[in-house]
Amino acid sequence: MHVPVLLKEAVDALNIRADGVYVDGTFGRGGHSRQILSRLGESGRLIAFDKDPAAVSEARAIQDGRFQVIHSSYAGMREVLHSLGLSRVDGILLDLGVSSVQLDEAVRGFSFRFDGPLDMRMDSSRGKTAAAWLATVSETELKEVIRTYGEERYAGQIAGAIIMARARQPIDTTLQLAEIVAAAVRRFGRQDGRQHPATRTFQAIRIYLNQELEELSVTLPQCVELLKTGGRLVVISFHSLEDRIVKRFMRAQANTDVLPRKLPIREKESRMHNPQQLQIVGKKIRPDECEVAANPRARSAVMRVAEKLADCGMEQGWSN
């Protein structure tokens, strides 16, 4: 069973209005969406996105006229919402990363806890699998991916070991890859007893193949554009690279002081050059000890919240 992380905190942070319009950018298995729907009135509306066909199938089982699911990455949010006649919404929630269900299904290939095909695609209906990518990637590119997206200090040694192993036989399963990586890490460096030696490599390949950081980077500006004045953006991250992107984006949108400090320019003119778009709401939130004890996968979660300030121009409403 998928246990939504920071469920109450995230939905509370949206500051839901009964007649509002909200977006769940990552439906997953619907924990956050169902909680949002429970707080909406008859005229409220919720649009959910997900790339995973299994998640979309589960979402379509929700019989509620206020709810609609879109089989798409949240990176296409602006275009999809405009096609639905929506130019502004009251809140957007992004719960990043993979769900417990995806990790626990061996056939998805995200985890080495069970042996399964080396897939790792969020959208299993399209794109290249991890096995297909590993079969042709160069050692240089593989090293860069593992180092950049996994923050793995032994990226070079791991990449070399994978290239040598695939010369002997194709790397088609999760346990094959995990064993190759573990052997390389144990040989060239000390093993971190808190996590499996292949954790960072699996994470890096998954993030790279699914373009997770790139999609997040293009989505955040869309969220600011789509939010009404007073609308909330809530983002839950599980990886330091994700959280860094979110933190820097929110700070940049909340800070107008980007011109040189000694430049002779009035404050009003400074704000005209770089109008403040967001106001950060509170400090980052992490799961408490009780939630982590009940759901260990929550331990790395970080939630950040920002509120949309008034647009420079006149905002338009939304229509069905």
PDB file of C-alpha atoms in Angstrom:
ATOM      1  CA  MET A   1       0.000   0.000   0.000  1.00  0.00           C
ATOM      2  CA  HIS A   2       1.239   3.467  -0.889  1.00  0.00           C
ATOM      3  CA  VAL A   3       1.401   5.731   2.157  1.00  0.00           C
ATOM      4  CA  PRO A   4       1.265   9.434   1.176  1.00  0.00           C
ATOM      5  CA  VAL A   5       3.994  11.419   2.896  1.00  0.00           C
ATOM      6  CA  LEU A   6       3.029  14.576   4.791  1.00  0.00           C
ATOM      7  CA  LEU A   7      -0.590  14.018   3.741  1.00  0.00           C
ATOM      8  CA  LYS A   8      -2.320  16.351   6.186  1.00  0.00           C
ATOM      9  CA  GLU A   9       0.483  18.917   6.144  1.00  0.00           C
ATOM     10  CA  ALA A  10       0.492  19.144   2.330  1.00  0.00           C
ATOM     11  CA  VAL A  11      -3.273  19.473   1.953  1.00  0.00           C
ATOM     12  CA  ASP A  12      -3.455  21.947   4.841  1.00  0.00           C
ATOM     13  CA  ALA A  13      -0.737  24.014   3.144  1.00  0.00           C
ATOM     14  CA  LEU A  14      -2.882  24.355   0.005  1.00  0.00           C
ATOM     15  CA  ASN A  15      -5.305  26.407   2.119  1.00  0.00           C
ATOM     16  CA  ILE A  16      -8.210  24.902   0.178  1.00  0.00           C
ATOM     17  CA  ARG A  17     -11.281  26.902  -0.717  1.00  0.00           C
ATOM     18  CA  ALA A  18     -14.457  24.854  -1.135  1.00  0.00           C
ATOM     19  CA  ASP A  19     -15.112  26.328  -4.595  1.00  0.00           C
ATOM     20  CA  GLY A  20     -11.474  26.385  -5.699  1.00  0.00           C
ATOM     21  CA  VAL A  21      -9.667  24.711  -8.583  1.00  0.00           C
ATOM     22  CA  TYR A  22      -6.629  22.594  -7.700  1.00  0.00           C
ATOM     23  CA  VAL A  23      -3.952  20.551  -9.436  1.00  0.00           C
ATOM     24  CA  ASP A  24      -2.326  17.377  -8.135  1.00  0.00           C
ATOM     25  CA  GLY A  25       0.706  17.125 -10.394  1.00  0.00           C
ATOM     26  CA  THR A  26       1.515  13.563  -9.313  1.00  0.00           C
ATOM     27  CA  PHE A  27      -1.581  11.445  -8.592  1.00  0.00           C
ATOM     28  CA  GLY A  28       0.458   8.363  -7.619  1.00  0.00           C
ATOM     29  CA  ARG A  29      -2.106   6.218  -5.854  1.00  0.00           C
ATOM     30  CA  GLY A  30      -4.393   9.099  -5.014  1.00  0.00           C
ATOM     31  CA  GLY A  31      -3.822   9.769  -1.321  1.00  0.00           C
ATOM     32  CA  HIS A  32      -3.413  13.513  -1.720  1.00  0.00           C
ATOM     33  CA  SER A  33      -6.104  13.760  -4.414  1.00  0.00           C
ATOM     34  CA  ARG A  34      -8.727  12.022  -2.284  1.00  0.00           C
ATOM     35  CA  GLN A  35      -7.918  14.272   0.660  1.00  0.00           C
ATOM     36  CA  ILE A  36      -8.246  17.369  -1.520  1.00  0.00           C
ATOM     37  CA  LEU A  37     -11.596  16.161  -2.885  1.00  0.00           C
ATOM     38  CA  SER A  38     -12.849  15.620   0.667  1.00  0.00           C
ATOM     39  CA  ARG A  39     -12.343  19.329   1.346  1.00  0.00           C
ATOM     40  CA  LEU A  40     -13.884  20.658  -1.867  1.00  0.00           C
ATOM     41  CA  GLY A  41     -17.499  21.722  -2.202  1.00  0.00           C
ATOM     42  CA  GLU A  42     -19.827  20.887  -5.067  1.00  0.00           C
ATOM     43  CA  SER A  43     -18.404  23.629  -7.279  1.00  0.00           C
ATOM     44  CA  GLY A  44     -14.761  22.764  -6.583  1.00  0.00           C
ATOM     45  CA  ARG A  45     -12.548  21.068  -9.126  1.00  0.00           C
ATOM     46  CA  LEU A  46      -9.399  18.904  -9.086  1.00  0.00           C
ATOM     47  CA  ILE A  47      -7.218  18.009 -12.084  1.00  0.00           C
ATOM     48  CA  ALA A  48      -4.584  15.311 -11.521  1.00  0.00           C
ATOM     49  CA  PHE A  49      -1.605  14.402 -13.711  1.00  0.00           C
ATOM     50  CA  ASP A  50       0.462  11.218 -13.862  1.00  0.00           C
ATOM     51  CA  LYS A  51       2.761   9.578 -16.397  1.00  0.00           C
ATOM     52  CA  ASP A  52       2.229   6.079 -14.978  1.00  0.00           C
ATOM     53  CA  PRO A  53      -0.544   4.171 -16.825  1.00  0.00           C
ATOM     54  CA  ALA A  54      -1.249   2.131 -13.665  1.00  0.00           C
ATOM     55  CA  ALA A  55      -1.784   5.305 -11.645  1.00  0.00           C
ATOM     56  CA  VAL A  56      -4.030   6.758 -14.333  1.00  0.00           C
ATOM     57  CA  SER A  57      -6.086   3.562 -14.382  1.00  0.00           C
ATOM     58  CA  GLU A  58      -6.603   3.784 -10.628  1.00  0.00           C
ATOM     59  CA  ALA A  59      -7.498   7.473 -10.877  1.00  0.00           C
ATOM     60  CA  ARG A  60     -10.155   6.756 -13.488  1.00  0.00           C
ATOM     61  CA  ALA A  61     -11.919   4.539 -10.961  1.00  0.00           C
ATOM     62  CA  ILE A  62     -12.758   7.641  -8.916  1.00  0.00           C
ATOM     63  CA  GLN A  63     -16.375   8.436  -9.700  1.00  0.00           C
ATOM     64  CA  ASP A  64     -16.554  12.138  -8.969  1.00  0.00           C
ATOM     65  CA  GLY A  65     -17.680  14.841 -11.372  1.00  0.00           C
ATOM     66  CA  ARG A  66     -15.296  17.326  -9.753  1.00  0.00           C
ATOM     67  CA  PHE A  67     -12.263  15.188 -10.638  1.00  0.00           C
ATOM     68  CA  GLN A  68     -10.349  14.644 -13.869  1.00  0.00           C
ATOM     69  CA  VAL A  69      -7.104  12.750 -14.492  1.00  0.00           C
ATOM     70  CA  ILE A  70      -4.662  13.431 -17.327  1.00  0.00           C
ATOM     71  CA  HIS A  71      -2.155  10.829 -18.576  1.00  0.00           C
ATOM     72  CA  SER A  72       0.748  13.226 -18.889  1.00  0.00           C
ATOM     73  CA  SER A  73       3.767  14.603 -17.114  1.00  0.00           C
ATOM     74  CA  TYR A  74       3.118  17.733 -15.081  1.00  0.00           C
ATOM     75  CA  ALA A  75       5.606  19.414 -17.421  1.00  0.00           C
ATOM     76  CA  GLY A  76       2.684  19.821 -19.856  1.00  0.00           C
ATOM     77  CA  MET A  77       0.478  21.429 -17.209  1.00  0.00           C
ATOM     78  CA  ARG A  78       0.058  24.829 -18.842  1.00  0.00           C
ATOM     79  CA  GLU A  79      -0.974  23.455 -22.218  1.00  0.00           C
ATOM     80  CA  VAL A  80      -3.374  20.889 -20.742  1.00  0.00           C
ATOM     81  CA  LEU A  81      -5.071  23.344 -18.394  1.00  0.00           C
ATOM     82  CA  HIS A  82      -5.499  25.898 -21.160  1.00  0.00           C
ATOM     83  CA  SER A  83      -7.106  23.200 -23.328  1.00  0.00           C
ATOM     84  CA  LEU A  84      -9.567  22.623 -20.478  1.00  0.00           C
ATOM     85  CA  GLY A  85     -10.443  26.309 -20.348  1.00  0.00           C
ATOM     86  CA  LEU A  86      -8.394  26.992 -17.226  1.00  0.00           C
ATOM     87  CA  SER A  87      -6.085  29.999 -17.121  1.00  0.00           C
ATOM     88  CA  ARG A  88      -5.755  30.214 -13.320  1.00  0.00           C
ATOM     89  CA  VAL A  89      -5.976  27.759 -10.428  1.00  0.00           C
ATOM     90  CA  ASP A  90      -6.082  28.104  -6.643  1.00  0.00           C
ATOM     91  CA  GLY A  91      -3.362  25.634  -5.734  1.00  0.00           C
ATOM     92  CA  ILE A  92      -0.829  23.160  -7.108  1.00  0.00           C
ATOM     93  CA  LEU A  93       0.712  20.176  -5.326  1.00  0.00           C
ATOM     94  CA  LEU A  94       3.809  18.367  -6.613  1.00  0.00           C
ATOM     95  CA  ASP A  95       4.789  15.173  -4.761  1.00  0.00           C
ATOM     96  CA  LEU A  96       8.042  14.230  -6.470  1.00  0.00           C
ATOM     97  CA  GLY A  97       9.873  10.921  -6.905  1.00  0.00           C
ATOM     98  CA  VAL A  98       8.509   7.386  -7.112  1.00  0.00           C
ATOM     99  CA  SER A  99       5.667   5.894  -5.105  1.00  0.00           C
ATOM    100  CA  SER A 100       5.888   2.932  -2.739  1.00  0.00           C
ATOM    101  CA  VAL A 101       3.803   0.906  -5.185  1.00  0.00           C
ATOM    102  CA  GLN A 102       6.261   1.534  -8.009  1.00  0.00           C
ATOM    103  CA  LEU A 103       9.191   0.555  -5.787  1.00  0.00           C
ATOM    104  CA  ASP A 104       7.473  -2.607  -4.598  1.00  0.00           C
ATOM    105  CA  GLU A 105       6.472  -3.892  -8.045  1.00  0.00           C
ATOM    106  CA  ALA A 106       9.407  -5.938  -9.305  1.00  0.00           C
ATOM    107  CA  VAL A 107       8.247  -5.641 -12.916  1.00  0.00           C
ATOM    108  CA  ARG A 108       8.799  -1.853 -12.848  1.00  0.00           C
ATOM    109  CA  GLY A 109      12.539  -2.271 -12.229  1.00  0.00           C
ATOM    110  CA  PHE A 110      12.952   0.679  -9.862  1.00  0.00           C
ATOM    111  CA  SER A 111      14.247  -1.344  -6.921  1.00  0.00           C
ATOM    112  CA  PHE A 112      16.739  -4.158  -6.313  1.00  0.00           C
ATOM    113  CA  ARG A 113      14.768  -5.536  -3.370  1.00  0.00           C
ATOM    114  CA  PHE A 114      13.206  -7.987  -5.821  1.00  0.00           C
ATOM    115  CA  ASP A 115      14.633  -9.337  -9.061  1.00  0.00           C
ATOM    116  CA  GLY A 116      12.841  -7.964 -12.092  1.00  0.00           C
ATOM    117  CA  PRO A 117      13.345  -6.557 -15.572  1.00  0.00           C
ATOM    118  CA  LEU A 118      15.547  -3.468 -15.641  1.00  0.00           C
ATOM    119  CA  ASP A 119      12.878  -1.005 -16.765  1.00  0.00           C
ATOM    120  CA  MET A 120      12.731   2.150 -14.562  1.00  0.00           C
ATOM    121  CA  ARG A 121      10.326   4.080 -16.815  1.00  0.00           C
ATOM    122  CA  MET A 122       7.704   6.185 -15.046  1.00  0.00           C
ATOM    123  CA  ASP A 123       5.593   5.891 -18.174  1.00  0.00           C
ATOM    124  CA  SER A 124       5.849   2.228 -19.092  1.00  0.00           C
ATOM    125  CA  SER A 125       4.016   2.843 -22.375  1.00  0.00           C
ATOM    126  CA  ARG A 126       6.859   4.741 -24.029  1.00  0.00           C
ATOM    127  CA  GLY A 127      10.560   5.541 -23.937  1.00  0.00           C
ATOM    128  CA  LYS A 128      13.767   3.556 -23.523  1.00  0.00           C
ATOM    129  CA  THR A 129      14.171   1.092 -20.656  1.00  0.00           C
ATOM    130  CA  ALA A 130      17.191   1.194 -18.375  1.00  0.00           C
ATOM    131  CA  ALA A 131      18.361  -2.115 -19.855  1.00  0.00           C
ATOM    132  CA  ALA A 132      18.217  -0.729 -23.397  1.00  0.00           C
ATOM    133  CA  TRP A 133      20.053   2.422 -22.348  1.00  0.00           C
ATOM    134  CA  LEU A 134      22.797   0.516 -20.492  1.00  0.00           C
ATOM    135  CA  ALA A 135      23.324  -1.673 -23.563  1.00  0.00           C
ATOM    136  CA  THR A 136      24.570   1.266 -25.653  1.00  0.00           C
ATOM    137  CA  VAL A 137      25.632   4.114 -23.359  1.00  0.00           C
ATOM    138  CA  SER A 138      29.284   5.133 -23.394  1.00  0.00           C
ATOM    139  CA  GLU A 139      31.395   4.819 -20.275  1.00  0.00           C
ATOM    140  CA  THR A 140      31.929   8.587 -20.190  1.00  0.00           C
ATOM    141  CA  GLU A 141      28.210   9.367 -20.316  1.00  0.00           C
ATOM    142  CA  LEU A 142      27.378   6.673 -17.767  1.00  0.00           C
ATOM    143  CA  LYS A 143      29.975   8.027 -15.372  1.00  0.00           C
ATOM    144  CA  GLU A 144      28.575  11.546 -15.727  1.00  0.00           C
ATOM    145  CA  VAL A 145      24.982  10.399 -15.133  1.00  0.00           C
ATOM    146  CA  ILE A 146      25.899   8.440 -11.992  1.00  0.00           C
ATOM    147  CA  ARG A 147      28.005  11.305 -10.652  1.00  0.00           C
ATOM    148  CA  THR A 148      25.527  14.094 -11.473  1.00  0.00           C
ATOM    149  CA  TYR A 149      22.199  12.488 -10.622  1.00  0.00           C
ATOM    150  CA  GLY A 150      23.360  10.057  -7.947  1.00  0.00           C
ATOM    151  CA  GLU A 151      26.030  12.219  -6.320  1.00  0.00           C
ATOM    152  CA  GLU A 152      28.080   9.019  -6.222  1.00  0.00           C
ATOM    153  CA  ARG A 153      31.783   9.424  -5.402  1.00  0.00           C
ATOM    154  CA  TYR A 154      32.691   6.129  -7.078  1.00  0.00           C
ATOM    155  CA  ALA A 155      30.912   6.970 -10.345  1.00  0.00           C
ATOM    156  CA  GLY A 156      33.973   6.267 -12.480  1.00  0.00           C
ATOM    157  CA  GLN A 157      34.650   2.863 -10.954  1.00  0.00           C
ATOM    158  CA  ILE A 158      30.988   1.869 -11.156  1.00  0.00           C
ATOM    159  CA  ALA A 159      30.680   2.956 -14.794  1.00  0.00           C
ATOM    160  CA  GLY A 160      33.799   0.982 -15.693  1.00  0.00           C
ATOM    161  CA  ALA A 161      32.475  -2.122 -13.939  1.00  0.00           C
ATOM    162  CA  ILE A 162      29.136  -1.906 -15.754  1.00  0.00           C
ATOM    163  CA  ILE A 163      30.797  -1.533 -19.167  1.00  0.00           C
ATOM    164  CA  MET A 164      33.040  -4.537 -18.476  1.00  0.00           C
ATOM    165  CA  ALA A 165      30.102  -6.632 -17.275  1.00  0.00           C
ATOM    166  CA  ARG A 166      27.914  -5.884 -20.297  1.00  0.00           C
ATOM    167  CA  ALA A 167      30.740  -7.040 -22.589  1.00  0.00           C
ATOM    168  CA  ARG A 168      30.301 -10.503 -21.063  1.00  0.00           C
ATOM    169  CA  GLN A 169      26.487 -10.575 -21.093  1.00  0.00           C
ATOM    170  CA  PRO A 170      23.522  -8.196 -21.354  1.00  0.00           C
ATOM    171  CA  ILE A 171      22.449  -6.511 -18.110  1.00  0.00           C
ATOM    172  CA  ASP A 172      18.718  -7.163 -18.114  1.00  0.00           C
ATOM    173  CA  THR A 173      17.642  -7.459 -14.482  1.00  0.00           C
ATOM    174  CA  THR A 174      17.732  -5.332 -11.354  1.00  0.00           C
ATOM    175  CA  LEU A 175      19.730  -7.853  -9.325  1.00  0.00           C
ATOM    176  CA  GLN A 176      22.348  -8.154 -12.077  1.00  0.00           C
ATOM    177  CA  LEU A 177      22.952  -4.420 -11.981  1.00  0.00           C
ATOM    178  CA  ALA A 178      22.843  -4.236  -8.179  1.00  0.00           C
ATOM    179  CA  GLU A 179      25.450  -6.977  -7.815  1.00  0.00           C
ATOM    180  CA  ILE A 180      27.782  -5.348 -10.364  1.00  0.00           C
ATOM    181  CA  VAL A 181      27.574  -1.990  -8.595  1.00  0.00           C
ATOM    182  CA  ALA A 182      27.921  -3.466  -5.106  1.00  0.00           C
ATOM    183  CA  ALA A 183      31.043  -5.380  -6.106  1.00  0.00           C
ATOM    184  CA  ALA A 184      32.598  -2.224  -7.569  1.00  0.00           C
ATOM    185  CA  VAL A 185      31.861  -0.102  -4.497  1.00  0.00           C
ATOM    186  CA  ARG A 186      33.172  -2.731  -2.079  1.00  0.00           C
ATOM    187  CA  ARG A 187      36.329  -3.079  -4.117  1.00  0.00           C
ATOM    188  CA  PHE A 188      37.149   0.593  -4.522  1.00  0.00           C
ATOM    189  CA  GLY A 189      35.727   2.203  -1.388  1.00  0.00           C
ATOM    190  CA  ARG A 190      34.170   1.763   1.977  1.00  0.00           C
ATOM    191  CA  GLN A 191      30.595   0.599   2.033  1.00  0.00           C
ATOM    192  CA  ASP A 192      28.017   2.818   3.726  1.00  0.00           C
ATOM    193  CA  GLY A 193      26.204   0.461   6.068  1.00  0.00           C
ATOM    194  CA  ARG A 194      23.062   2.616   6.077  1.00  0.00           C
ATOM    195  CA  GLN A 195      22.156   1.898   2.458  1.00  0.00           C
ATOM    196  CA  HIS A 196      22.814  -0.633  -0.275  1.00  0.00           C
ATOM    197  CA  PRO A 197      25.884   0.254  -2.393  1.00  0.00           C
ATOM    198  CA  ALA A 198      23.720   0.380  -5.542  1.00  0.00           C
ATOM    199  CA  THR A 199      21.163   2.854  -4.161  1.00  0.00           C
ATOM    200  CA  ARG A 200      22.735   5.969  -5.661  1.00  0.00           C
ATOM    201  CA  THR A 201      23.331   4.352  -9.046  1.00  0.00           C
ATOM    202  CA  PHE A 202      19.735   3.142  -9.355  1.00  0.00           C
ATOM    203  CA  GLN A 203      18.520   6.569  -8.311  1.00  0.00           C
ATOM    204  CA  ALA A 204      20.756   8.298 -10.865  1.00  0.00           C
ATOM    205  CA  ILE A 205      19.653   6.126 -13.798  1.00  0.00           C
ATOM    206  CA  ARG A 206      15.982   6.536 -12.873  1.00  0.00           C
ATOM    207  CA  ILE A 207      16.210  10.325 -12.565  1.00  0.00           C
ATOM    208  CA  TYR A 208      18.121  10.601 -15.843  1.00  0.00           C
ATOM    209  CA  LEU A 209      15.879   8.308 -17.911  1.00  0.00           C
ATOM    210  CA  ASN A 210      12.705  10.008 -16.728  1.00  0.00           C
ATOM    211  CA  GLN A 211      14.160  13.537 -17.028  1.00  0.00           C
ATOM    212  CA  GLU A 212      12.866  14.259 -13.530  1.00  0.00           C
ATOM    213  CA  LEU A 213      15.007  17.313 -12.796  1.00  0.00           C
ATOM    214  CA  GLU A 214      14.504  18.818 -16.244  1.00  0.00           C
ATOM    215  CA  GLU A 215      10.721  18.402 -16.000  1.00  0.00           C
ATOM    216  CA  LEU A 216      10.675  19.963 -12.537  1.00  0.00           C
ATOM    217  CA  SER A 217      12.700  22.939 -13.770  1.00  0.00           C
ATOM    218  CA  VAL A 218      10.293  23.694 -16.637  1.00  0.00           C
ATOM    219  CA  THR A 219       7.192  23.094 -14.493  1.00  0.00           C
ATOM    220  CA  LEU A 220       7.892  25.481 -11.608  1.00  0.00           C
ATOM    221  CA  PRO A 221       7.619  28.650 -13.765  1.00  0.00           C
ATOM    222  CA  GLN A 222       4.349  27.310 -15.189  1.00  0.00           C
ATOM    223  CA  CYS A 223       3.005  26.933 -11.662  1.00  0.00           C
ATOM    224  CA  VAL A 224       3.694  30.584 -10.885  1.00  0.00           C
ATOM    225  CA  GLU A 225       2.002  31.649 -14.117  1.00  0.00           C
ATOM    226  CA  LEU A 226      -1.067  29.488 -13.477  1.00  0.00           C
ATOM    227  CA  LEU A 227      -1.696  30.353  -9.827  1.00  0.00           C
ATOM    228  CA  LYS A 228      -4.248  32.993  -8.881  1.00  0.00           C
ATOM    229  CA  THR A 229      -3.290  35.701  -6.421  1.00  0.00           C
ATOM    230  CA  GLY A 230      -3.180  33.989  -3.018  1.00  0.00           C
ATOM    231  CA  GLY A 231      -2.865  30.533  -4.617  1.00  0.00           C
ATOM    232  CA  ARG A 232      -0.418  28.098  -3.048  1.00  0.00           C
ATOM    233  CA  LEU A 233       2.383  26.002  -4.539  1.00  0.00           C
ATOM    234  CA  VAL A 234       3.279  22.991  -2.376  1.00  0.00           C
ATOM    235  CA  VAL A 235       6.243  20.778  -3.315  1.00  0.00           C
ATOM    236  CA  ILE A 236       7.394  17.606  -1.549  1.00  0.00           C
ATOM    237  CA  SER A 237      10.913  16.484  -2.521  1.00  0.00           C
ATOM    238  CA  PHE A 238      12.760  13.294  -1.635  1.00  0.00           C
ATOM    239  CA  HIS A 239      16.177  14.026  -3.109  1.00  0.00           C
ATOM    240  CA  SER A 240      18.654  16.807  -2.414  1.00  0.00           C
ATOM    241  CA  LEU A 241      18.905  17.741  -6.102  1.00  0.00           C
ATOM    242  CA  GLU A 242      15.121  18.163  -6.364  1.00  0.00           C
ATOM    243  CA  ASP A 243      14.910  20.171  -3.169  1.00  0.00           C
ATOM    244  CA  ARG A 244      17.771  22.403  -4.271  1.00  0.00           C
ATOM    245  CA  ILE A 245      15.909  23.294  -7.477  1.00  0.00           C
ATOM    246  CA  VAL A 246      12.696  24.031  -5.559  1.00  0.00           C
ATOM    247  CA  LYS A 247      14.443  26.073  -2.855  1.00  0.00           C
ATOM    248  CA  ARG A 248      16.400  28.191  -5.321  1.00  0.00           C
ATOM    249  CA  PHE A 249      13.366  28.771  -7.528  1.00  0.00           C
ATOM    250  CA  MET A 250      11.121  29.872  -4.658  1.00  0.00           C
ATOM    251  CA  ARG A 251      13.814  32.134  -3.241  1.00  0.00           C
ATOM    252  CA  ALA A 252      14.434  33.716  -6.636  1.00  0.00           C
ATOM    253  CA  GLN A 253      10.725  34.372  -7.152  1.00  0.00           C
ATOM    254  CA  ALA A 254      10.406  35.817  -3.655  1.00  0.00           C
ATOM    255  CA  ASN A 255      13.490  38.032  -3.836  1.00  0.00           C
ATOM    256  CA  THR A 256      13.566  41.170  -5.979  1.00  0.00           C
ATOM    257  CA  ASP A 257      17.053  42.219  -4.869  1.00  0.00           C
ATOM    258  CA  VAL A 258      18.987  40.833  -7.834  1.00  0.00           C
ATOM    259  CA  LEU A 259      20.558  44.049  -9.100  1.00  0.00           C
ATOM    260  CA  PRO A 260      24.033  45.110  -7.895  1.00  0.00           C
ATOM    261  CA  ARG A 261      23.793  46.435  -4.331  1.00  0.00           C
ATOM    262  CA  LYS A 262      25.375  49.846  -5.037  1.00  0.00           C
ATOM    263  CA  LEU A 263      23.521  50.515  -8.298  1.00  0.00           C
ATOM    264  CA  PRO A 264      21.779  53.934  -7.988  1.00  0.00           C
ATOM    265  CA  ILE A 265      18.201  52.795  -8.607  1.00  0.00           C
ATOM    266  CA  ARG A 266      15.027  53.396  -6.637  1.00  0.00           C
ATOM    267  CA  GLU A 267      13.310  50.462  -4.896  1.00  0.00           C
ATOM    268  CA  LYS A 268      10.193  50.984  -7.035  1.00  0.00           C
ATOM    269  CA  GLU A 269      12.267  50.751 -10.214  1.00  0.00           C
ATOM    270  CA  SER A 270      13.995  47.630  -8.893  1.00  0.00           C
ATOM    271  CA  ARG A 271      10.633  45.947  -8.401  1.00  0.00           C
ATOM    272  CA  MET A 272       9.564  46.927 -11.919  1.00  0.00           C
ATOM    273  CA  HIS A 273      12.660  45.219 -13.338  1.00  0.00           C
ATOM    274  CA  ASN A 274      12.176  42.088 -11.244  1.00  0.00           C
ATOM    275  CA  PRO A 275       8.631  41.922  -9.814  1.00  0.00           C
ATOM    276  CA  GLN A 276       8.215  39.632  -6.811  1.00  0.00           C
ATOM    277  CA  GLN A 277       6.037  36.673  -7.778  1.00  0.00           C
ATOM    278  CA  LEU A 278       5.950  34.477  -4.668  1.00  0.00           C
ATOM    279  CA  GLN A 279       5.996  34.768  -0.919  1.00  0.00           C
ATOM    280  CA  ILE A 280       7.536  31.835   0.939  1.00  0.00           C
ATOM    281  CA  VAL A 281       5.141  30.438   3.535  1.00  0.00           C
ATOM    282  CA  GLY A 282       6.835  29.247   6.713  1.00  0.00           C
ATOM    283  CA  LYS A 283       9.937  27.091   6.901  1.00  0.00           C
ATOM    284  CA  LYS A 284      10.579  23.769   5.188  1.00  0.00           C
ATOM    285  CA  ILE A 285       8.663  20.912   6.788  1.00  0.00           C
ATOM    286  CA  ARG A 286       9.907  17.386   7.415  1.00  0.00           C
ATOM    287  CA  PRO A 287       7.961  14.338   8.627  1.00  0.00           C
ATOM    288  CA  ASP A 288       7.950  13.906  12.390  1.00  0.00           C
ATOM    289  CA  GLU A 289       9.379  10.881  14.195  1.00  0.00           C
ATOM    290  CA  CYS A 290       6.035   9.100  14.297  1.00  0.00           C
ATOM    291  CA  GLU A 291       5.543   9.321  10.526  1.00  0.00           C
ATOM    292  CA  VAL A 292       9.098   8.165   9.799  1.00  0.00           C
ATOM    293  CA  ALA A 293       8.670   5.238  12.203  1.00  0.00           C
ATOM    294  CA  ALA A 294       5.443   4.232  10.444  1.00  0.00           C
ATOM    295  CA  ASN A 295       6.829   4.888   6.950  1.00  0.00           C
ATOM    296  CA  PRO A 296      10.662   4.828   6.759  1.00  0.00           C
ATOM    297  CA  ARG A 297      10.551   6.052   3.145  1.00  0.00           C
ATOM    298  CA  ALA A 298       9.344   9.402   4.487  1.00  0.00           C
ATOM    299  CA  ARG A 299      12.640  10.165   6.239  1.00  0.00           C
ATOM    300  CA  SER A 300      14.160  12.119   3.338  1.00  0.00           C
ATOM    301  CA  ALA A 301      11.031  14.155   2.515  1.00  0.00           C
ATOM    302  CA  VAL A 302      11.140  17.957   2.543  1.00  0.00           C
ATOM    303  CA  MET A 303       8.068  20.111   1.906  1.00  0.00           C
ATOM    304  CA  ARG A 304       8.237  23.746   0.815  1.00  0.00           C
ATOM    305  CA  VAL A 305       5.307  26.121   0.366  1.00  0.00           C
ATOM    306  CA  ALA A 306       4.949  29.443  -1.451  1.00  0.00           C
ATOM    307  CA  GLU A 307       2.019  31.756  -2.118  1.00  0.00           C
ATOM    308  CA  LYS A 308       1.378  33.694  -5.325  1.00  0.00           C
ATOM    309  CA  LEU A 309       1.414  37.482  -5.022  1.00  0.00           C
ATOM    310  CA  ALA A 310      -0.673  39.787  -7.194  1.00  0.00           C
ATOM    311  CA  ASP A 311       0.094  39.761 -10.901  1.00  0.00           C
ATOM    312  CA  CYS A 312       1.273  42.944 -12.547  1.00  0.00           C
ATOM    313  CA  GLY A 313      -1.641  42.713 -14.948  1.00  0.00           C
ATOM    314  CA  MET A 314      -5.263  41.791 -14.470  1.00  0.00           C
ATOM    315  CA  GLU A 315      -5.902  38.096 -13.818  1.00  0.00           C
ATOM    316  CA  GLN A 316      -8.458  36.191 -15.813  1.00  0.00           C
ATOM    317  CA  GLY A 317     -10.845  33.730 -14.296  1.00  0.00           C
ATOM    318  CA  TRP A 318     -11.420  30.181 -15.442  1.00  0.00           C
ATOM    319  CA  SER A 319     -14.321  28.644 -17.266  1.00  0.00           C
ATOM    320  CA  ASN A 320     -15.531  25.135 -17.919  1.00  0.00           C
TER     321      ASN A 320
END
